[in-house]
Amino acid sequence: MSYTQLPLHHHQIPASPLVLGCMRFGGEWDGLPITSDLVVEGHRAVEAALEIGINHFDLADIYTRGKAEYVLGQVLSENPGLREQIIIQSKCGIRLVGDDEGPQRYDTSAAHILASVDGILHRLGIDYLDILLLHRPDPLSHPQEIGDVLAKLHQSGKVRHFGVSNMGSEQIRLLQKHSRVPLIVNQLEMSLDKIGFVEAGVTVNRVQAKDNVFPYGTMEYCQAEHIQLQAWGPLAQGRFTGRVVEGQRPEIELTAELVNRMAKERGVTPESIVLAWLMKHPAGIQPVIGSIRPERILACRDAVETELTRYEWYELYSASCGRRM
């Protein structure tokens, strides 16, 4: 497949085209201890990912309240040498529960970022993170303070690269202006169901643009600045790959029919078609597969080699948005 080279490769990071999202590692979002079954489940997910060439793993300090990182850390401790073969990315900046200082909130203060990174490294049992993302835009963030703390983390060797999640181009531009280290990743919700990233461009100067919440210009800015766009939720919660869609809006049912038809014609899984649609975009989008089930991960095996024609890409897009171009 002649897909666009990942922007991460521009930064000398040999990342795979697909990422395994580890949000479901560790079981439920509760305070219960990690069981041996949860660690075995993590092993199986990592093995499935490695089997199909995935070397990039995505976490966040809040995933299953820290248990996701503990589970991956246990997998690493039981597989000597694996750490240096993979890319580990985590996020910080969300306080899940209220405390003496206030309610659940976003927090990108220097103190919270530093404490979060130390916690992430401790739970994973590693010395450094390959990539740290700021999880959500904090309206009380101070760009200079963030820039200084990112530089401190880089100089200490605790974090090698940095990025953001769920941010628009102007938010990134402001942070980058005050940061001595480059921001090289932006993770956003993008899929064949969440098509705002396409709509933001094609509906310019059209009435449809008024209903789109995807930040206009973000795709173009990230491409121009060699910022890796990552898609969370790329499989659209299974809406096009086997989940029952009866009773949902007609666009979902029609798109699911098209996905399955194209998959049968090629002899690949529906998951491969859905991911291939995202990956055909010239920005070099990296889908983050958020599953812990080996069979679901393995179903994405052929995505990188599945090449959709322009006709097929637009056919799927038109079905999803419910109108002709």
mmCIF file of C-alpha atoms in Angstrom:
data_model
loop_
_atom_site.group_PDB
_atom_site.id
_atom_site.type_symbol
_atom_site.label_atom_id
_atom_site.label_comp_id
_atom_site.label_asym_id
_atom_site.label_seq_id
_atom_site.Cartn_x
_atom_site.Cartn_y
_atom_site.Cartn_z
ATOM 1 C CA MET A 1 0.000 0.000 0.000
ATOM 2 C CA SER A 2 1.393 3.412 -0.948
ATOM 3 C CA TYR A 3 0.059 5.286 2.071
ATOM 4 C CA THR A 4 1.321 8.696 3.097
ATOM 5 C CA GLN A 5 4.383 8.495 5.335
ATOM 6 C CA LEU A 6 3.532 9.157 8.962
ATOM 7 C CA PRO A 7 4.580 12.600 10.204
ATOM 8 C CA LEU A 8 6.174 10.796 13.177
ATOM 9 C CA HIS A 9 8.727 9.398 10.740
ATOM 10 C CA HIS A 10 9.735 13.006 9.988
ATOM 11 C CA HIS A 11 10.740 13.188 13.666
ATOM 12 C CA GLN A 12 12.726 9.934 13.406
ATOM 13 C CA ILE A 13 10.116 7.928 15.366
ATOM 14 C CA PRO A 14 9.594 4.530 13.650
ATOM 15 C CA ALA A 15 5.933 4.238 14.597
ATOM 16 C CA SER A 16 3.584 1.701 13.052
ATOM 17 C CA PRO A 17 0.624 2.973 10.971
ATOM 18 C CA LEU A 18 -1.767 1.625 13.635
ATOM 19 C CA VAL A 19 -1.708 2.280 17.399
ATOM 20 C CA LEU A 20 -3.131 0.057 20.117
ATOM 21 C CA GLY A 21 -5.207 2.131 22.516
ATOM 22 C CA CYS A 22 -4.940 0.672 26.030
ATOM 23 C CA MET A 23 -7.924 2.436 27.591
ATOM 24 C CA ARG A 24 -9.571 -0.895 28.457
ATOM 25 C CA PHE A 25 -6.505 -2.433 30.087
ATOM 26 C CA GLY A 26 -7.103 -3.035 33.793
ATOM 27 C CA GLY A 27 -10.816 -3.834 33.727
ATOM 28 C CA GLU A 28 -13.346 -1.488 35.303
ATOM 29 C CA TRP A 29 -12.859 2.138 36.343
ATOM 30 C CA ASP A 30 -12.965 1.296 40.025
ATOM 31 C CA GLY A 31 -10.629 1.010 42.983
ATOM 32 C CA LEU A 32 -10.450 -2.761 42.952
ATOM 33 C CA PRO A 33 -6.992 -4.359 42.723
ATOM 34 C CA ILE A 34 -5.536 -5.736 39.503
ATOM 35 C CA THR A 35 -6.036 -9.484 39.177
ATOM 36 C CA SER A 36 -3.861 -12.016 37.380
ATOM 37 C CA ASP A 37 -6.673 -12.430 34.827
ATOM 38 C CA LEU A 38 -6.412 -8.744 33.895
ATOM 39 C CA VAL A 39 -2.665 -9.078 33.383
ATOM 40 C CA VAL A 40 -3.178 -12.156 31.173
ATOM 41 C CA GLU A 41 -5.756 -10.159 29.213
ATOM 42 C CA GLY A 42 -3.159 -7.418 28.728
ATOM 43 C CA HIS A 43 -0.554 -9.928 27.559
ATOM 44 C CA ARG A 44 -2.936 -11.308 24.942
ATOM 45 C CA ALA A 45 -3.812 -7.857 23.627
ATOM 46 C CA VAL A 46 -0.143 -6.856 23.327
ATOM 47 C CA GLU A 47 0.726 -10.134 21.616
ATOM 48 C CA ALA A 48 -2.091 -9.635 19.093
ATOM 49 C CA ALA A 49 -0.914 -6.096 18.397
ATOM 50 C CA LEU A 50 2.693 -7.170 17.882
ATOM 51 C CA GLU A 51 1.521 -9.985 15.599
ATOM 52 C CA ILE A 52 0.022 -7.501 13.137
ATOM 53 C CA GLY A 53 2.982 -5.115 13.306
ATOM 54 C CA ILE A 54 1.773 -2.593 15.890
ATOM 55 C CA ASN A 55 4.656 -1.144 17.919
ATOM 56 C CA HIS A 56 2.908 1.979 19.264
ATOM 57 C CA PHE A 57 0.820 1.878 22.462
ATOM 58 C CA ASP A 58 -1.415 4.691 23.722
ATOM 59 C CA LEU A 59 -2.428 5.252 27.362
ATOM 60 C CA ALA A 60 -3.531 7.996 29.751
ATOM 61 C CA ASP A 61 -2.978 8.380 33.470
ATOM 62 C CA ILE A 62 -6.746 8.269 34.033
ATOM 63 C CA TYR A 63 -7.477 5.079 32.047
ATOM 64 C CA THR A 64 -9.177 2.669 34.445
ATOM 65 C CA ARG A 65 -7.914 5.039 37.139
ATOM 66 C CA GLY A 66 -4.265 4.195 36.547
ATOM 67 C CA LYS A 67 -4.742 0.447 36.276
ATOM 68 C CA ALA A 68 -4.188 0.451 32.502
ATOM 69 C CA GLU A 69 -0.617 1.639 33.015
ATOM 70 C CA TYR A 70 -0.039 -0.850 35.813
ATOM 71 C CA VAL A 71 -1.165 -3.716 33.550
ATOM 72 C CA LEU A 72 1.054 -2.670 30.654
ATOM 73 C CA GLY A 73 3.882 -2.220 33.155
ATOM 74 C CA GLN A 74 3.402 -5.783 34.333
ATOM 75 C CA VAL A 75 3.424 -7.019 30.735
ATOM 76 C CA LEU A 76 6.716 -5.178 30.174
ATOM 77 C CA SER A 77 8.270 -6.600 33.342
ATOM 78 C CA GLU A 78 7.425 -10.130 32.221
ATOM 79 C CA ASN A 79 8.841 -9.575 28.696
ATOM 80 C CA PRO A 80 12.490 -8.461 29.000
ATOM 81 C CA GLY A 81 13.574 -6.432 25.993
ATOM 82 C CA LEU A 82 10.058 -5.465 24.918
ATOM 83 C CA ARG A 83 10.325 -1.899 26.220
ATOM 84 C CA GLU A 84 12.980 -0.930 23.703
ATOM 85 C CA GLN A 85 10.986 -2.446 20.837
ATOM 86 C CA ILE A 86 7.864 -0.349 21.332
ATOM 87 C CA ILE A 87 6.715 3.266 21.526
ATOM 88 C CA ILE A 88 4.802 4.176 24.680
ATOM 89 C CA GLN A 89 2.602 7.239 24.712
ATOM 90 C CA SER A 90 0.525 8.478 27.624
ATOM 91 C CA LYS A 91 -1.542 11.540 28.484
ATOM 92 C CA CYS A 92 -2.118 13.795 31.460
ATOM 93 C CA GLY A 93 -4.141 16.862 32.328
ATOM 94 C CA ILE A 94 -7.459 15.500 33.622
ATOM 95 C CA ARG A 95 -8.292 15.200 37.319
ATOM 96 C CA LEU A 96 -10.983 12.544 37.434
ATOM 97 C CA VAL A 97 -12.351 13.134 40.910
ATOM 98 C CA GLY A 98 -12.769 16.161 43.098
ATOM 99 C CA ASP A 99 -10.266 16.849 45.888
ATOM 100 C CA ASP A 100 -9.587 19.500 48.517
ATOM 101 C CA GLU A 101 -8.732 21.964 45.749
ATOM 102 C CA GLY A 102 -11.889 21.583 43.685
ATOM 103 C CA PRO A 103 -14.122 19.384 41.474
ATOM 104 C CA GLN A 104 -13.301 17.087 38.565
ATOM 105 C CA ARG A 105 -11.450 19.290 36.123
ATOM 106 C CA TYR A 106 -8.675 19.794 33.595
ATOM 107 C CA ASP A 107 -5.276 20.697 35.002
ATOM 108 C CA THR A 108 -2.183 21.551 32.968
ATOM 109 C CA SER A 109 -0.375 23.383 35.747
ATOM 110 C CA ALA A 110 3.341 22.659 35.965
ATOM 111 C CA ALA A 111 2.950 20.923 39.318
ATOM 112 C CA HIS A 112 0.247 18.596 38.040
ATOM 113 C CA ILE A 113 2.100 17.723 34.815
ATOM 114 C CA LEU A 114 5.300 16.909 36.735
ATOM 115 C CA ALA A 115 3.455 14.781 39.286
ATOM 116 C CA SER A 116 1.493 13.037 36.543
ATOM 117 C CA VAL A 117 4.625 12.059 34.620
ATOM 118 C CA ASP A 118 6.242 10.643 37.746
ATOM 119 C CA GLY A 119 3.075 8.625 38.392
ATOM 120 C CA ILE A 120 2.931 7.361 34.812
ATOM 121 C CA LEU A 121 6.549 6.214 34.863
ATOM 122 C CA HIS A 122 6.074 4.537 38.247
ATOM 123 C CA ARG A 123 2.967 2.622 37.154
ATOM 124 C CA LEU A 124 4.599 1.518 33.912
ATOM 125 C CA GLY A 125 7.873 0.669 35.645
ATOM 126 C CA ILE A 126 9.941 2.511 33.032
ATOM 127 C CA ASP A 127 12.492 5.339 32.995
ATOM 128 C CA TYR A 128 11.075 7.443 30.170
ATOM 129 C CA LEU A 129 8.027 8.037 28.002
ATOM 130 C CA ASP A 130 8.421 8.207 24.248
ATOM 131 C CA ILE A 131 5.527 10.683 23.903
ATOM 132 C CA LEU A 132 3.475 12.682 26.428
ATOM 133 C CA LEU A 133 0.199 14.286 25.330
ATOM 134 C CA LEU A 134 -1.787 16.998 27.102
ATOM 135 C CA HIS A 135 -5.167 15.284 27.261
ATOM 136 C CA ARG A 136 -7.642 18.186 26.972
ATOM 137 C CA PRO A 137 -7.482 21.973 26.579
ATOM 138 C CA ASP A 138 -7.338 23.600 30.008
ATOM 139 C CA PRO A 139 -8.944 27.079 29.878
ATOM 140 C CA LEU A 140 -6.756 28.143 32.825
ATOM 141 C CA SER A 141 -3.516 26.976 31.261
ATOM 142 C CA HIS A 142 -0.578 29.353 30.973
ATOM 143 C CA PRO A 143 1.327 28.658 27.725
ATOM 144 C CA GLN A 144 4.666 29.858 29.100
ATOM 145 C CA GLU A 145 4.285 27.658 32.197
ATOM 146 C CA ILE A 146 3.497 24.645 30.005
ATOM 147 C CA GLY A 147 6.427 25.415 27.707
ATOM 148 C CA ASP A 148 8.810 25.599 30.650
ATOM 149 C CA VAL A 149 7.633 22.322 32.211
ATOM 150 C CA LEU A 150 7.803 20.439 28.893
ATOM 151 C CA ALA A 151 11.382 21.640 28.437
ATOM 152 C CA LYS A 152 12.203 20.522 31.989
ATOM 153 C CA LEU A 153 10.774 17.049 31.365
ATOM 154 C CA HIS A 154 12.708 16.781 28.100
ATOM 155 C CA GLN A 155 15.996 17.890 29.654
ATOM 156 C CA SER A 156 15.559 15.400 32.521
ATOM 157 C CA GLY A 157 15.142 12.552 30.020
ATOM 158 C CA LYS A 158 11.742 11.581 31.426
ATOM 159 C CA VAL A 159 9.898 12.421 28.182
ATOM 160 C CA ARG A 160 11.376 12.345 24.691
ATOM 161 C CA HIS A 161 8.551 13.906 22.650
ATOM 162 C CA PHE A 162 5.364 15.880 23.265
ATOM 163 C CA GLY A 163 1.952 16.479 21.771
ATOM 164 C CA VAL A 164 -1.652 17.282 22.532
ATOM 165 C CA SER A 165 -5.073 15.706 22.314
ATOM 166 C CA ASN A 166 -8.434 17.213 21.334
ATOM 167 C CA MET A 167 -7.010 20.599 20.350
ATOM 168 C CA GLY A 168 -7.500 22.897 17.385
ATOM 169 C CA SER A 169 -4.795 24.572 15.348
ATOM 170 C CA GLU A 170 -4.849 27.914 17.181
ATOM 171 C CA GLN A 171 -4.558 26.230 20.580
ATOM 172 C CA ILE A 172 -1.548 24.277 19.360
ATOM 173 C CA ARG A 173 -0.030 27.353 17.731
ATOM 174 C CA LEU A 174 -0.235 29.290 21.002
ATOM 175 C CA LEU A 175 1.375 26.476 22.999
ATOM 176 C CA GLN A 176 4.090 25.999 20.399
ATOM 177 C CA LYS A 177 4.946 29.694 20.455
ATOM 178 C CA HIS A 178 5.919 29.323 24.120
ATOM 179 C CA SER A 179 7.533 25.893 23.921
ATOM 180 C CA ARG A 180 11.159 25.145 23.115
ATOM 181 C CA VAL A 181 10.280 21.529 22.320
ATOM 182 C CA PRO A 182 8.081 20.734 19.301
ATOM 183 C CA LEU A 183 4.534 19.438 19.657
ATOM 184 C CA ILE A 184 4.400 16.516 17.239
ATOM 185 C CA VAL A 185 1.052 14.756 17.874
ATOM 186 C CA ASN A 186 -2.607 15.788 17.962
ATOM 187 C CA GLN A 187 -5.156 13.086 18.810
ATOM 188 C CA LEU A 188 -8.778 13.755 17.831
ATOM 189 C CA GLU A 189 -11.975 11.767 17.346
ATOM 190 C CA MET A 190 -12.114 10.815 13.666
ATOM 191 C CA SER A 191 -13.891 7.939 11.968
ATOM 192 C CA LEU A 192 -16.282 7.048 9.183
ATOM 193 C CA ASP A 193 -19.020 8.085 11.622
ATOM 194 C CA LYS A 194 -17.303 11.186 13.052
ATOM 195 C CA ILE A 195 -16.517 12.851 9.728
ATOM 196 C CA GLY A 196 -16.176 16.427 10.955
ATOM 197 C CA PHE A 197 -12.492 16.425 10.008
ATOM 198 C CA VAL A 198 -13.541 16.085 6.356
ATOM 199 C CA GLU A 199 -16.625 18.270 6.614
ATOM 200 C CA ALA A 200 -14.582 21.157 8.040
ATOM 201 C CA GLY A 201 -12.862 21.468 4.667
ATOM 202 C CA VAL A 202 -15.491 20.514 2.095
ATOM 203 C CA THR A 203 -18.326 22.598 3.594
ATOM 204 C CA VAL A 204 -16.409 25.878 3.593
ATOM 205 C CA ASN A 205 -18.754 28.631 2.383
ATOM 206 C CA ARG A 206 -21.710 26.213 2.494
ATOM 207 C CA VAL A 207 -24.653 26.093 4.881
ATOM 208 C CA GLN A 208 -23.588 22.701 6.272
ATOM 209 C CA ALA A 209 -20.552 24.323 7.898
ATOM 210 C CA LYS A 210 -22.679 25.888 10.641
ATOM 211 C CA ASP A 211 -23.301 22.517 12.325
ATOM 212 C CA ASN A 212 -19.710 21.264 12.270
ATOM 213 C CA VAL A 213 -17.772 21.450 15.540
ATOM 214 C CA PHE A 214 -14.459 20.113 14.228
ATOM 215 C CA PRO A 215 -11.911 22.975 14.402
ATOM 216 C CA TYR A 216 -11.484 24.377 10.911
ATOM 217 C CA GLY A 217 -7.912 24.464 9.634
ATOM 218 C CA THR A 218 -6.623 21.876 12.094
ATOM 219 C CA MET A 219 -5.997 19.171 9.500
ATOM 220 C CA GLU A 220 -4.130 21.576 7.258
ATOM 221 C CA TYR A 221 -2.096 23.094 10.113
ATOM 222 C CA CYS A 222 -1.001 19.689 11.386
ATOM 223 C CA GLN A 223 0.021 18.595 7.890
ATOM 224 C CA ALA A 224 2.038 21.772 7.342
ATOM 225 C CA GLU A 225 3.815 21.464 10.702
ATOM 226 C CA HIS A 226 4.516 17.705 10.519
ATOM 227 C CA ILE A 227 2.194 17.050 13.476
ATOM 228 C CA GLN A 228 0.969 13.467 13.615
ATOM 229 C CA LEU A 229 -2.827 13.282 13.534
ATOM 230 C CA GLN A 230 -4.109 10.313 15.523
ATOM 231 C CA ALA A 231 -7.722 9.165 15.425
ATOM 232 C CA TRP A 232 -9.372 7.962 18.609
ATOM 233 C CA GLY A 233 -12.560 5.963 18.153
ATOM 234 C CA PRO A 234 -11.576 5.057 14.545
ATOM 235 C CA LEU A 235 -13.799 1.958 14.438
ATOM 236 C CA ALA A 236 -16.847 4.001 15.472
ATOM 237 C CA GLN A 237 -17.719 1.607 18.321
ATOM 238 C CA GLY A 238 -18.321 -1.170 15.792
ATOM 239 C CA ARG A 239 -21.201 0.543 14.000
ATOM 240 C CA PHE A 240 -19.899 -0.596 10.607
ATOM 241 C CA THR A 241 -18.214 -3.843 11.621
ATOM 242 C CA GLY A 242 -20.865 -6.068 13.128
ATOM 243 C CA ARG A 243 -22.667 -4.107 15.806
ATOM 244 C CA VAL A 244 -26.441 -4.130 15.335
ATOM 245 C CA VAL A 245 -27.377 -0.877 13.588
ATOM 246 C CA GLU A 246 -31.091 -1.420 13.035
ATOM 247 C CA GLY A 247 -33.084 1.553 14.211
ATOM 248 C CA GLN A 248 -30.172 3.956 13.920
ATOM 249 C CA ARG A 249 -30.139 6.786 11.417
ATOM 250 C CA PRO A 250 -30.296 5.644 7.774
ATOM 251 C CA GLU A 251 -26.763 6.863 7.040
ATOM 252 C CA ILE A 252 -25.333 4.355 9.527
ATOM 253 C CA GLU A 253 -27.183 1.417 7.992
ATOM 254 C CA LEU A 254 -26.251 2.406 4.423
ATOM 255 C CA THR A 255 -22.594 2.920 5.311
ATOM 256 C CA ALA A 256 -22.457 -0.425 7.133
ATOM 257 C CA GLU A 257 -23.852 -2.149 4.032
ATOM 258 C CA LEU A 258 -21.202 -0.496 1.844
ATOM 259 C CA VAL A 259 -18.374 -1.388 4.226
ATOM 260 C CA ASN A 260 -19.409 -5.033 4.309
ATOM 261 C CA ARG A 261 -19.825 -5.190 0.525
ATOM 262 C CA MET A 262 -16.345 -3.763 -0.050
ATOM 263 C CA ALA A 263 -14.871 -6.118 2.547
ATOM 264 C CA LYS A 264 -16.393 -9.161 0.836
ATOM 265 C CA GLU A 265 -15.205 -8.017 -2.587
ATOM 266 C CA ARG A 266 -11.616 -7.802 -1.288
ATOM 267 C CA GLY A 267 -11.691 -10.744 1.057
ATOM 268 C CA VAL A 268 -10.771 -8.584 4.066
ATOM 269 C CA THR A 269 -12.517 -7.680 7.296
ATOM 270 C CA PRO A 270 -14.915 -4.738 7.609
ATOM 271 C CA GLU A 271 -12.483 -3.279 10.165
ATOM 272 C CA SER A 272 -9.827 -3.083 7.452
ATOM 273 C CA ILE A 273 -12.150 -1.095 5.190
ATOM 274 C CA VAL A 274 -13.127 1.361 7.933
ATOM 275 C CA LEU A 275 -9.499 1.979 8.892
ATOM 276 C CA ALA A 276 -8.320 2.135 5.288
ATOM 277 C CA TRP A 277 -10.854 4.912 4.688
ATOM 278 C CA LEU A 278 -9.217 6.994 7.424
ATOM 279 C CA MET A 279 -5.686 6.158 6.333
ATOM 280 C CA LYS A 280 -6.262 7.236 2.739
ATOM 281 C CA HIS A 281 -6.354 10.857 3.902
ATOM 282 C CA PRO A 282 -3.096 12.568 2.850
ATOM 283 C CA ALA A 283 -2.455 13.738 6.427
ATOM 284 C CA GLY A 284 -1.253 10.221 7.277
ATOM 285 C CA ILE A 285 -3.787 9.621 10.042
ATOM 286 C CA GLN A 286 -2.801 7.024 12.665
ATOM 287 C CA PRO A 287 -5.880 5.135 13.915
ATOM 288 C CA VAL A 288 -5.811 4.268 17.633
ATOM 289 C CA ILE A 289 -7.613 0.931 18.002
ATOM 290 C CA GLY A 290 -9.283 0.956 21.396
ATOM 291 C CA SER A 291 -9.845 -2.745 21.998
ATOM 292 C CA ILE A 292 -8.370 -5.323 24.345
ATOM 293 C CA ARG A 293 -9.923 -8.297 22.520
ATOM 294 C CA PRO A 294 -7.291 -10.166 20.450
ATOM 295 C CA GLU A 295 -9.801 -11.125 17.744
ATOM 296 C CA ARG A 296 -10.839 -7.484 17.347
ATOM 297 C CA ILE A 297 -7.200 -6.375 17.114
ATOM 298 C CA LEU A 298 -6.316 -9.130 14.631
ATOM 299 C CA ALA A 299 -9.310 -8.121 12.501
ATOM 300 C CA CYS A 300 -7.381 -4.925 11.685
ATOM 301 C CA ARG A 301 -4.505 -6.913 10.170
ATOM 302 C CA ASP A 302 -5.158 -5.978 6.525
ATOM 303 C CA ALA A 303 -5.951 -2.292 7.051
ATOM 304 C CA VAL A 304 -2.495 -1.061 6.046
ATOM 305 C CA GLU A 305 -2.524 -3.070 2.813
ATOM 306 C CA THR A 306 -6.112 -2.197 1.831
ATOM 307 C CA GLU A 307 -6.127 0.515 -0.813
ATOM 308 C CA LEU A 308 -9.477 2.162 -1.519
ATOM 309 C CA THR A 309 -10.061 3.895 -4.834
ATOM 310 C CA ARG A 310 -11.090 7.537 -4.876
ATOM 311 C CA TYR A 311 -14.528 6.385 -6.008
ATOM 312 C CA GLU A 312 -14.866 4.038 -3.033
ATOM 313 C CA TRP A 313 -13.596 6.638 -0.581
ATOM 314 C CA TYR A 314 -16.147 9.179 -1.770
ATOM 315 C CA GLU A 315 -18.881 6.555 -1.896
ATOM 316 C CA LEU A 316 -18.322 5.804 1.799
ATOM 317 C CA TYR A 317 -18.058 9.490 2.682
ATOM 318 C CA SER A 318 -21.268 10.357 0.843
ATOM 319 C CA ALA A 319 -23.105 7.488 2.531
ATOM 320 C CA SER A 320 -21.962 8.616 5.964
ATOM 321 C CA CYS A 321 -22.826 12.280 5.546
ATOM 322 C CA GLY A 322 -26.114 11.462 3.829
ATOM 323 C CA ARG A 323 -25.749 13.658 0.767
ATOM 324 C CA ARG A 324 -24.082 13.849 -2.598
ATOM 325 C CA MET A 325 -21.031 16.057 -3.023
#
